[in-house]
Coordinates of C-alpha atoms and ligand atoms in Angstrom, one line a residue:
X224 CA -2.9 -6.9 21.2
X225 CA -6.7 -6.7 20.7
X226 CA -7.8 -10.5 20.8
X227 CA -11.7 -11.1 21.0
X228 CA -12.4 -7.9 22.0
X229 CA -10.0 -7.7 25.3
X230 CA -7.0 -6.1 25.2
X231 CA -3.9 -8.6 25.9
X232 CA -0.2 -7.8 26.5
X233 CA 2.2 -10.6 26.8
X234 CA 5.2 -11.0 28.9
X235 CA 7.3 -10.3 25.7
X236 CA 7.9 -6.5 24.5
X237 CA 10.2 -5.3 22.0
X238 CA 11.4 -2.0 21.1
X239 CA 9.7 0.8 18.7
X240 CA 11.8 3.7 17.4
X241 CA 11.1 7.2 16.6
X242 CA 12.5 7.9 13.4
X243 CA 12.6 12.2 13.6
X244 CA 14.9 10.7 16.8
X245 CA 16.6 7.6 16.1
X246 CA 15.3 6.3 19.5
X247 CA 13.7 3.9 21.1
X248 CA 10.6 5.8 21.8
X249 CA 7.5 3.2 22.7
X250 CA 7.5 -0.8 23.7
X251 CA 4.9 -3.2 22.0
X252 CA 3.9 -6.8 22.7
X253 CA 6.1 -9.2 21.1
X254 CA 3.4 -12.0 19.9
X255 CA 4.6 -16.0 20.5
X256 CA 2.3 -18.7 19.1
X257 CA 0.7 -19.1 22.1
X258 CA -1.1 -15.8 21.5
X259 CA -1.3 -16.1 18.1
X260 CA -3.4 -19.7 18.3
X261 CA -5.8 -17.1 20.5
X262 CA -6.1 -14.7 18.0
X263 CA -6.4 -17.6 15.0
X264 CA -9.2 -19.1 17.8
X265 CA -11.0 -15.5 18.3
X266 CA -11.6 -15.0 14.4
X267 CA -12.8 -18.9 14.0
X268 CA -15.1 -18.6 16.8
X269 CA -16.8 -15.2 15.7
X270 CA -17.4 -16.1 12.0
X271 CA -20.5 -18.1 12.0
X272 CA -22.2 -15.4 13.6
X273 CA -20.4 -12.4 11.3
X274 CA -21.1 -14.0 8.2
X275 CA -24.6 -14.2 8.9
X276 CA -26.2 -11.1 8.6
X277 CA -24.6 -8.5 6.4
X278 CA -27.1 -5.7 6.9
X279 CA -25.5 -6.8 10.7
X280 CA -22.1 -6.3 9.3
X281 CA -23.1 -3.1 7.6
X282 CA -23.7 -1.2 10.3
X283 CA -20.9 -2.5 12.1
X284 CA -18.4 -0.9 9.8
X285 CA -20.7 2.3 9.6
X286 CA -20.2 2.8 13.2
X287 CA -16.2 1.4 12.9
X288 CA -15.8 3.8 10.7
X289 CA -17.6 7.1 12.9
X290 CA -15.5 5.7 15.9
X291 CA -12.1 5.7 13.8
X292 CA -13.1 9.1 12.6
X293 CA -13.5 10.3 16.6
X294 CA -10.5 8.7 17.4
X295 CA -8.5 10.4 15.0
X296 CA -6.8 13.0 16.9
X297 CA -5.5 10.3 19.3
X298 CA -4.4 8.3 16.5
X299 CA -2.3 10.7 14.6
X300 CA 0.6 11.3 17.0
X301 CA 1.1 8.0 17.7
X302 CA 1.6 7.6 14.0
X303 CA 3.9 9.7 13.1
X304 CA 5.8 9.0 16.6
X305 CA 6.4 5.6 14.7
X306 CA 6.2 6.4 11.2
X307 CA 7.4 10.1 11.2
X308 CA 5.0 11.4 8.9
X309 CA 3.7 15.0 9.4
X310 CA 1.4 15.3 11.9
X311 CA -1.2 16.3 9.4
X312 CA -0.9 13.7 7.2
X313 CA -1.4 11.2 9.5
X314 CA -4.2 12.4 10.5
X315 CA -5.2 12.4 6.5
X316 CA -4.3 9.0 6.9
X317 CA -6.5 7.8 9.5
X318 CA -9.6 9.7 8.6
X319 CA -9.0 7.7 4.8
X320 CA -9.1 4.6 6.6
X321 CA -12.6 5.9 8.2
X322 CA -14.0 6.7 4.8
X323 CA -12.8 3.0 3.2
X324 CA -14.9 1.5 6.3
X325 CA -17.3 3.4 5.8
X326 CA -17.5 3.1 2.1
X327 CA -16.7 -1.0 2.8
X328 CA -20.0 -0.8 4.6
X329 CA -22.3 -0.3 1.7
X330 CA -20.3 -3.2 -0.3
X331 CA -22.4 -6.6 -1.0
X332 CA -21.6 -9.8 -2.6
X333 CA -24.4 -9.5 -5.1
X334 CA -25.6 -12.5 -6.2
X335 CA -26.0 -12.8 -10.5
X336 CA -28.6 -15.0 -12.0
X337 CA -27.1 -16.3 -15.5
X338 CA -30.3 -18.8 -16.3
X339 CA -33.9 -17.9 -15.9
X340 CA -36.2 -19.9 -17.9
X341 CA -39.8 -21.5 -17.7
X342 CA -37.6 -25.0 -16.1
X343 CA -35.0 -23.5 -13.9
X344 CA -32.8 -20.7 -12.7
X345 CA -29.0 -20.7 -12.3
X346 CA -27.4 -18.5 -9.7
X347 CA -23.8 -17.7 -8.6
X348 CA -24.2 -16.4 -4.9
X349 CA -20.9 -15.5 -2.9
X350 CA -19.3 -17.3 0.4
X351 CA -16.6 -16.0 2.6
X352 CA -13.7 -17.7 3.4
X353 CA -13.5 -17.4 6.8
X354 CA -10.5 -16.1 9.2
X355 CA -8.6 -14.2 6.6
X356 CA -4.4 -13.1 8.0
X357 CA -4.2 -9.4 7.0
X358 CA -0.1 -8.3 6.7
X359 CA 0.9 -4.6 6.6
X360 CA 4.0 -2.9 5.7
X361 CA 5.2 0.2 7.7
X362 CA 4.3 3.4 5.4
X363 CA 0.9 4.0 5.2
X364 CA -0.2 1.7 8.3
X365 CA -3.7 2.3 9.4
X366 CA -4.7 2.8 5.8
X367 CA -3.2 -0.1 4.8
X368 CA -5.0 -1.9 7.4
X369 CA -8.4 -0.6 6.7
X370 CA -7.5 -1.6 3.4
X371 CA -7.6 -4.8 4.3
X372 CA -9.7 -5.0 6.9
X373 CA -12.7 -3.6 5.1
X374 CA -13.4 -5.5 2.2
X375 CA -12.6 -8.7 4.3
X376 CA -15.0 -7.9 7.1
X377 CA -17.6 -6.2 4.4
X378 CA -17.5 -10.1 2.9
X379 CA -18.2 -11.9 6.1
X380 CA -14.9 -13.1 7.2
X381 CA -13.2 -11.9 10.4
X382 CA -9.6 -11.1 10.3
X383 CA -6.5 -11.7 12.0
X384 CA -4.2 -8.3 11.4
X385 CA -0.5 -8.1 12.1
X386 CA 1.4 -4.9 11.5
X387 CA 4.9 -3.9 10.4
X388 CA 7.0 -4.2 13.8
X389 CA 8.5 -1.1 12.8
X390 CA 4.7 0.7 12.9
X391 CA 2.7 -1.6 15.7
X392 CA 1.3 1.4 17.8
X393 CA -1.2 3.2 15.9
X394 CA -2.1 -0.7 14.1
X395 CA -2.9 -1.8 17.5
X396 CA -4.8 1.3 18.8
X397 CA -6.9 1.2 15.6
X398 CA -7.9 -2.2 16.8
X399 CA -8.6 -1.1 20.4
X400 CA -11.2 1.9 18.7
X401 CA -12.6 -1.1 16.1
X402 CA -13.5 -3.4 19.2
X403 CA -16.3 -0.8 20.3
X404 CA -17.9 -1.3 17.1
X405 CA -17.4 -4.6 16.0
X406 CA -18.4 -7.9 17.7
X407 CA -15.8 -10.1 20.0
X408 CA -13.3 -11.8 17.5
X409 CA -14.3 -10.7 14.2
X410 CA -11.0 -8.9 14.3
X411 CA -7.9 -9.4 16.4
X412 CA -4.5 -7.4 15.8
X413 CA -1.5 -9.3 16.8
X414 CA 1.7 -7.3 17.1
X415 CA 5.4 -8.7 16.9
X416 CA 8.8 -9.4 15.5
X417 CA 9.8 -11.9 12.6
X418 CA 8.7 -14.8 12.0
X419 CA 5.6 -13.4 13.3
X420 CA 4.4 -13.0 9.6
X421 CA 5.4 -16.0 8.7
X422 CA 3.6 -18.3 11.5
X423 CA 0.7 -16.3 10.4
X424 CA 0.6 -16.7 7.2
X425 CA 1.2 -20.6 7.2
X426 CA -1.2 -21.3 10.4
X427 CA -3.9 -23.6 9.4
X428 CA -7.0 -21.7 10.7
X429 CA -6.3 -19.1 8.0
X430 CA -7.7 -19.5 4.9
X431 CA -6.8 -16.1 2.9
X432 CA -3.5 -13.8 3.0
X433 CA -3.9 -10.3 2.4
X434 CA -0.3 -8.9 2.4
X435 CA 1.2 -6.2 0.9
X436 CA 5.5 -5.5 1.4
X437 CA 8.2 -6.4 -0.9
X438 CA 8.2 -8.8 -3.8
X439 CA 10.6 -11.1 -1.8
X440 CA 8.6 -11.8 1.1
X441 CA 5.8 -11.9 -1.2
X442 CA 7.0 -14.7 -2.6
X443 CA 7.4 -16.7 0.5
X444 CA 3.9 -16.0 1.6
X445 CA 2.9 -17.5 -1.9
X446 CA 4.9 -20.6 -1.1
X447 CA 3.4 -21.0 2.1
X448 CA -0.1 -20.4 1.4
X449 CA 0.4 -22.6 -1.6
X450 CA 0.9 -25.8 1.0
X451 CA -2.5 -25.4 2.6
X452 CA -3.9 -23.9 -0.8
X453 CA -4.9 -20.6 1.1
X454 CA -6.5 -17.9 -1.2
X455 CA -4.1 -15.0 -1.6
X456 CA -4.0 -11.3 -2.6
X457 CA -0.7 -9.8 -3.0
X458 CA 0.5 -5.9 -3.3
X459 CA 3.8 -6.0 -4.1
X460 CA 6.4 -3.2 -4.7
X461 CA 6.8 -1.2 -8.3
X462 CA 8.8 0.9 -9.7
X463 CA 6.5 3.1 -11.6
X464 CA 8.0 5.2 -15.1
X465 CA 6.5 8.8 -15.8
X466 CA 6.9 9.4 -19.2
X467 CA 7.4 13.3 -19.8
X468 CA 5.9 13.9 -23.6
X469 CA 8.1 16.0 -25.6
X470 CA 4.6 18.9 -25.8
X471 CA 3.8 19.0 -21.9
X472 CA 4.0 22.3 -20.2
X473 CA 6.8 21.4 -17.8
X474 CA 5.9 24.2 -15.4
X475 CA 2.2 23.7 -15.1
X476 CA 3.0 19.9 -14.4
X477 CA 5.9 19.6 -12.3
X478 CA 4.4 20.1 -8.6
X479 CA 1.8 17.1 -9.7
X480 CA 5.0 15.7 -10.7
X481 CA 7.4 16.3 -7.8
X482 CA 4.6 15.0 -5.2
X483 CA 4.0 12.0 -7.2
X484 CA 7.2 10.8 -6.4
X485 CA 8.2 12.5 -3.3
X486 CA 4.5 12.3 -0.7
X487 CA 5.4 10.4 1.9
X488 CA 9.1 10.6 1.5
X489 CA 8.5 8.4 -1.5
X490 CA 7.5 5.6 0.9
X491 CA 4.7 4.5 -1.5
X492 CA 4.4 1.3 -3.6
X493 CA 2.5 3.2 -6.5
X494 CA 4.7 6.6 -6.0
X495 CA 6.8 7.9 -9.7
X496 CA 10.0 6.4 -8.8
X497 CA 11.7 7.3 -12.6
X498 CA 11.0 10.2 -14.4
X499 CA 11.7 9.7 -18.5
X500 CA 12.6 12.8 -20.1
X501 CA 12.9 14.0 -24.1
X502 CA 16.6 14.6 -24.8
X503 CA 15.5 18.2 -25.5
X504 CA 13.9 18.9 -22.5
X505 CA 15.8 17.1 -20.1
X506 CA 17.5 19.9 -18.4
X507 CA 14.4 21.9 -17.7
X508 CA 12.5 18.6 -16.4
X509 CA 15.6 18.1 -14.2
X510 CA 15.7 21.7 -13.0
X511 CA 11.8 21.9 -12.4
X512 CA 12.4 19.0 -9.8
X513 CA 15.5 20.0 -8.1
X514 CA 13.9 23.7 -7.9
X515 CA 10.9 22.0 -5.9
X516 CA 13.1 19.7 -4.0
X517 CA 15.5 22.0 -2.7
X518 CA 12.8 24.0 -0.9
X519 CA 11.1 21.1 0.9
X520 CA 11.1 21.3 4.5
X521 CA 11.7 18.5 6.1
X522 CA 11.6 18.0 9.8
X523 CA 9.7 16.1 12.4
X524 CA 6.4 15.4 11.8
X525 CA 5.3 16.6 14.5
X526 CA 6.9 20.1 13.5
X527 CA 3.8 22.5 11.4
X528 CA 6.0 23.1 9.0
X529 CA 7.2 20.1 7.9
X530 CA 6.3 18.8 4.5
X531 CA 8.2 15.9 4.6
X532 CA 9.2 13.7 7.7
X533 CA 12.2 11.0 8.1
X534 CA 12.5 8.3 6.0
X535 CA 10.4 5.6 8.1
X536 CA 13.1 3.2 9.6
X537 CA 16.7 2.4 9.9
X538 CA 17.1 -0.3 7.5
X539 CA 14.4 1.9 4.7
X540 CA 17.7 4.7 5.4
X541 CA 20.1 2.7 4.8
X542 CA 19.0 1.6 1.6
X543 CA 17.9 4.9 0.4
X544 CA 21.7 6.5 1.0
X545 CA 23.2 3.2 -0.4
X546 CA 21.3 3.3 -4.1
X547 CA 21.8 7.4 -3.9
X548 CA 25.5 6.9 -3.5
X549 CA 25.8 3.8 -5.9
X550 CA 24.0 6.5 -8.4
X551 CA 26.6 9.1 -7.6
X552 CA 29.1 6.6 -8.1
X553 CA 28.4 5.3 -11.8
X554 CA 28.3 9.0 -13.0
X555 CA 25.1 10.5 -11.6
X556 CA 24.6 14.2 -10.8
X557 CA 22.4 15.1 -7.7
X558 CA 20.6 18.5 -8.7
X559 CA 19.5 18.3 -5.5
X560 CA 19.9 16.9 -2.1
X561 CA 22.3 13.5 -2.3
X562 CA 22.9 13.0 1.2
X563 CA 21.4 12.7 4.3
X564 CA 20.9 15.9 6.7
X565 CA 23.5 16.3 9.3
X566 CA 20.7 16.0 12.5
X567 CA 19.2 12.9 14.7
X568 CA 17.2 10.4 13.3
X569 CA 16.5 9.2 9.9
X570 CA 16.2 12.8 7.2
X571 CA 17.5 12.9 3.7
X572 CA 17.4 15.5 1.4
X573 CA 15.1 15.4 -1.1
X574 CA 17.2 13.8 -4.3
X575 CA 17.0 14.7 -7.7
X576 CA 19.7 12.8 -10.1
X577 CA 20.5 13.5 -13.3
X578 CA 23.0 11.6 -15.6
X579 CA 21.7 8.6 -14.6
X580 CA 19.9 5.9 -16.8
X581 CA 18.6 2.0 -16.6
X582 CA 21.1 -0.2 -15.5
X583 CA 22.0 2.1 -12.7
X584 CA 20.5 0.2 -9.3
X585 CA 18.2 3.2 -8.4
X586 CA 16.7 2.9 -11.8
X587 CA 16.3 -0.5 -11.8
X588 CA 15.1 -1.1 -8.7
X589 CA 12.7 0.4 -6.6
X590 CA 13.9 2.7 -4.2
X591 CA 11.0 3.5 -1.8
X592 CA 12.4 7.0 -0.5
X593 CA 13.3 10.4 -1.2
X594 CA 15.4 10.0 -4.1
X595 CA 14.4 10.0 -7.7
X596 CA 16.6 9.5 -11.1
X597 CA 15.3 11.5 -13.8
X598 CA 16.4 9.5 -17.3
X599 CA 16.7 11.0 -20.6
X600 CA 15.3 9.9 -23.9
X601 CA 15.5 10.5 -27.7
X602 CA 12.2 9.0 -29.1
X603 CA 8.7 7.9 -27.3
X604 CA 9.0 4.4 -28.7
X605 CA 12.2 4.0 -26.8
X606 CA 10.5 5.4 -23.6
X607 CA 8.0 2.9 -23.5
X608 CA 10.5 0.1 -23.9
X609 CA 13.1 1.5 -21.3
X610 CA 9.3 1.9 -19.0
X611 CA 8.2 -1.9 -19.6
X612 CA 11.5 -3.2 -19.3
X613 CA 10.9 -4.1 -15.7
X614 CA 9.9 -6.8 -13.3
X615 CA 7.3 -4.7 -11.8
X616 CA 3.8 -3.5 -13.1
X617 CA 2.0 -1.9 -10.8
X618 CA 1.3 1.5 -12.4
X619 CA 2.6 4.6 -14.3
X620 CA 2.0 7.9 -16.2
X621 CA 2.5 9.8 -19.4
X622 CA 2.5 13.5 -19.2
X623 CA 1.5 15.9 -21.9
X624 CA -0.4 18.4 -23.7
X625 CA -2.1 16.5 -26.4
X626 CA -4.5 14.3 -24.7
X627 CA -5.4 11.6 -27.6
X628 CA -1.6 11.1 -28.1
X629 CA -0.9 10.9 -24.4
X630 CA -3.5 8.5 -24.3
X631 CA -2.1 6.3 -27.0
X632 CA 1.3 6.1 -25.1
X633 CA -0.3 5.1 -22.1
X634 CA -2.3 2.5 -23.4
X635 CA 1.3 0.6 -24.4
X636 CA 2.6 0.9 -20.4
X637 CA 2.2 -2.5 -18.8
X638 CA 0.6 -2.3 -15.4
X639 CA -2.5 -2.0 -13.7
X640 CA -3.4 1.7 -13.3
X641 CA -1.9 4.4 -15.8
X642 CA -2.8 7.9 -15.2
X643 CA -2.3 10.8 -18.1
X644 CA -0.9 14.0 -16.0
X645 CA -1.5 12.6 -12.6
X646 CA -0.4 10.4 -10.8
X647 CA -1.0 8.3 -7.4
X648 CA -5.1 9.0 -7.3
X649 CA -7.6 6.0 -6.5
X650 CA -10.8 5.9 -5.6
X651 CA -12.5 3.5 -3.7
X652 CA -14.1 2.0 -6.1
X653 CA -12.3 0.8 -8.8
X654 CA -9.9 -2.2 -9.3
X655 CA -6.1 -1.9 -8.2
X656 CA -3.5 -5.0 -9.2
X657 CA -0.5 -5.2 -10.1
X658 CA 0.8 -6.8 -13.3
X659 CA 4.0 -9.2 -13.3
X660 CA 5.9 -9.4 -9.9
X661 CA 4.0 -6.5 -8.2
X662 CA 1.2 -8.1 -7.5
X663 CA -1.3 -11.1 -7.2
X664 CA -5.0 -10.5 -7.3
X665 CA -7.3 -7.6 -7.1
X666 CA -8.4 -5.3 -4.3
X667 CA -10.6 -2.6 -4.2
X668 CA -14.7 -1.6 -5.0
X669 CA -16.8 -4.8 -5.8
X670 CA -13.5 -6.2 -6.8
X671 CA -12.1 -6.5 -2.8
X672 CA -15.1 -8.0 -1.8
X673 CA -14.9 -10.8 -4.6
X674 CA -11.4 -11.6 -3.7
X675 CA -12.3 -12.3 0.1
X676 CA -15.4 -14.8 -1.6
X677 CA -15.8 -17.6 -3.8
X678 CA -18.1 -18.3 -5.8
X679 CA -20.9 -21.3 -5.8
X680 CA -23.6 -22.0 -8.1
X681 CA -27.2 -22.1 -7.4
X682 CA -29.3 -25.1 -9.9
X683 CA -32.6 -24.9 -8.9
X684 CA -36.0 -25.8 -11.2
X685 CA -39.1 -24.1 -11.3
X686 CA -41.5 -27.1 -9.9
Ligands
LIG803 O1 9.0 -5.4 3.9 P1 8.5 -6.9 4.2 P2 10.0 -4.4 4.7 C1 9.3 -2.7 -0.1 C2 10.3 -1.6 -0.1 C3 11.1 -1.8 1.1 C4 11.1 -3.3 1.1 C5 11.4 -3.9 2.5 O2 11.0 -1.6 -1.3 O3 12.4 -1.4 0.9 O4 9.8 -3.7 0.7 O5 10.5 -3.5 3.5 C6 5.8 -9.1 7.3 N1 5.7 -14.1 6.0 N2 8.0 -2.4 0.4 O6 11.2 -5.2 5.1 O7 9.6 -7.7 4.8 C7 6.5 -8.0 8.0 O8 6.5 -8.2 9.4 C8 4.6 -13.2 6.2 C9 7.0 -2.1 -0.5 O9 9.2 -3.8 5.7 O10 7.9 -7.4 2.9 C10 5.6 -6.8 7.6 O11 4.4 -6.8 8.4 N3 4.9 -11.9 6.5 C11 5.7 -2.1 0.1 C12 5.2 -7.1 6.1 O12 5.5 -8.5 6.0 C13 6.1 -11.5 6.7 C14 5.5 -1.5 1.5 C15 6.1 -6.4 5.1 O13 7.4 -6.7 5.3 C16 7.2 -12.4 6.5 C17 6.7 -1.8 2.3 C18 6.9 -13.7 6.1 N4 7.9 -14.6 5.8 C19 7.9 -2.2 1.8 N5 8.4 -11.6 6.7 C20 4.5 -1.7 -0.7 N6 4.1 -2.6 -1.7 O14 3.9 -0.7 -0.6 C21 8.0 -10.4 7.0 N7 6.6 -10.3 7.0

């Protein structure tokens, strides 16, 4: 664990396993509350001084960000030794979480004046919160944690980070390459087992949570954050409807389309994980999926040739197979894949399924892996309905050849980022939420650094 700026390893390690192998592959330090009231100490005792300079802070993540960016070929096998992505993508992944520090760097709390007249002005300036509890899930991990990190840190707080325990490594060796750059304490990555999240996101010296994992534990970090009225931001899982317009050219579309749902093995909260189709073009959006699916590679990340790696853990495997053969079993038809490969470790085909509509557990919930139902439809209105009816909102597409219509359908889609014949792209700087149960807050651009402030208001007269 990087508490302060030291490195500290416990007497307590548990187990981290390869999923290409199915085997234990690395140990990582199992965090107690000892260590934890360290780590809670270290980001208490480094915020007076953090938050009091930004141009300080600024430069900071500037040089974070360069020393991620060196680091990156050190950081990339160790992340797809956990995770299983492709080699190449993981190193994608960390040099992303280089730019967001680096683009984190340049973000200020701007303070607004909203009276200036001859007697007085009136100005809202921005505080930070203070030690913030930063919670990552297992499938994009470093990026996820720059994610988190950045906007908090760009704020002025300092930041307690705790990984997936199914993804520590490459968490906790981002934090070793931070502490060159960053001051003692200002962040601290704490490593463990459950209830690991849990202490952390209840323990008093926190006074934000950051988290991002399923709706469920969502929930219970709410609860607990709501006893010590902590400020929260949640991401939160979706289960995000394309809508394939009767006019779009299938065949120009469908690699957009296939990746959308199946980068990262599908392992993405905002990834297509339905695909509605017109009635009268149903078979030829099915086969344009299952053509691109059958001829995926998929091996170990660390093999060139892979495109797609194992699904990322044991439990994420299980769950995959179960809602693929719960499809199969009310009357689905995979066009491709189905099943898991025949080899070590966690790989399943890429899955197309056909015959298959809402109501069906893989439609209605999300499925988070390689696996994805394609749904007929006989009319657009319908399409949106079958799309909104949903407890998720996170985001979602429309796909087709006239623009101003496409537009108008995607204006009716309720979540937080709809995308017309594309899908998954963000920039840094605008706004990401989720709407209903996928999500509490906003992150991202000016918006981030807001949510890691609060506001307070400035009276002051002119003599
Ligand atoms: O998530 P958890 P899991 C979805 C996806 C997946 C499911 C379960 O559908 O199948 O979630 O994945 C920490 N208080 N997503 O079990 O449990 C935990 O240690 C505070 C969507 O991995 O939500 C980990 O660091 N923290 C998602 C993090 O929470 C707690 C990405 C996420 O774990 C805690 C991943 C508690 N009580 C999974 N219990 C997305 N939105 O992208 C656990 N944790």
């Amino acid at each position: 664990m990087t508490i302060g700026s030291a490195a500290v390893v416990g007497d307590a390690l548990f187990d981290v396993v390869n999923p290409a192998t199915g085997r234990v592959w690395a140990q990582a330090p199992d965090c107690g509350r000892d260590l934890l009231d360290e780590a809670v100490a270290a980001a208490e005792g480094a915020w007076p001084g953090w938050r009091a300079d930004p141009e300080a802070r600024g430069a900071a993540l500037t040089a974070g960000a360069a020393a991620v960016r060196e680091a990156a070929d050190d950081l990339a096998p160790v992340l797809t030794g956990e995770q299983g992505k492709p080699l190449r993508e993981a190193r994608a992944e960390v040099l992303h979480a280089a730019a967001r520090l680096e683009h984190a760097a340049g973000l200020r709390a701007e303070p607004v004046v909203i009276t200036d007249t001859p007697e007085e002005t009136v100005e809202v300036r921005r505080r930070p919160l203070g030690p913030v509890a930063a919670i990552a899930p297992w499938n994009f991990p470093v990026q996820l944690a720059a994610a988190k990190i950045a906007p908090a840190l760009a704020a002025g707080n300092t930041v307690v980070l705790k990984p997936s325990p199914y993804t520590p490594l490459s968490t906790l060796l981002l934090g070793r390459v931070l502490a060159r750059a960053l001051p003692p304490g200002v962040l601290n990555v704490v490593s463990g087992r459950d209830p690991l999240g849990a202490w952390l996101a209840a323990h008093p010296g926190i006074r934000k949570v950051n988290f991002t994992g399923s709706v469920a534990t969502g929930k219970h970090v709410a609860a607990s954050a709501a006893a010590d009225l902590k400020r929260l931001t949640l991401e939160l899982g979706g289960n995000d409807a394309a809508i394939v317009l009767p006019d779009a050219d299938v065949e120009t579309v469908a690699d957009r389309l296939f990746w959308s749902a199946f980068a990262n093995c599908g392992q993405i909260c905002m990834a297509v994980k339905r695909v509605y189709a017109p009635a009268e073009r149903y078979e030829e959006v099915v086969e344009a999926l299952a053509v691109r699916a059958a001829r995926t590679v998929v091996a170990a990340g660390t093999d060139p040739a892979a495109q797609l790696g194992p699904v990322a853990n044991r439990p994420q495997f299980g769950r995959v197979a179960e809602l693929v053969s719960d499809a199969l079993a009310h009357g689905a038809r995979a066009a491709a894949g189905g099943r898991a490969l025949d080899r070590a470790g966690y790989f399943f085909a890429p899955t197309v399924l056909a015959g298959v509509s809402d109501g069906v557990r893989i439609v209605d919930e999300e499925q988070f892996g390689p696996a994805l139902p394609v749904i007929a439809y006989a009319d657009v209105d319908e399409a949106v309905d079958r799309a909104n009816h949903t407890r998720y909102g996170l985001c979602g597409s429309v796909w087709g050849t006239d623009l101003d219509r496409a537009e108008a359908v995607a204006e009716r889609l309720e979540c937080g980022t709809v995308w017309i014949n594309r899908h998954l792209q963000m920039s840094f700087d605008e706004p990401f939420a989720g709407t209903k149960w996928s999500g509490l807050g906003v992150s991202g651009g000016p918006w981030g650094v807001h949510s890691h402030t609060e506001p307070f208001v400035l009276h002051r007269p002119r003599t």
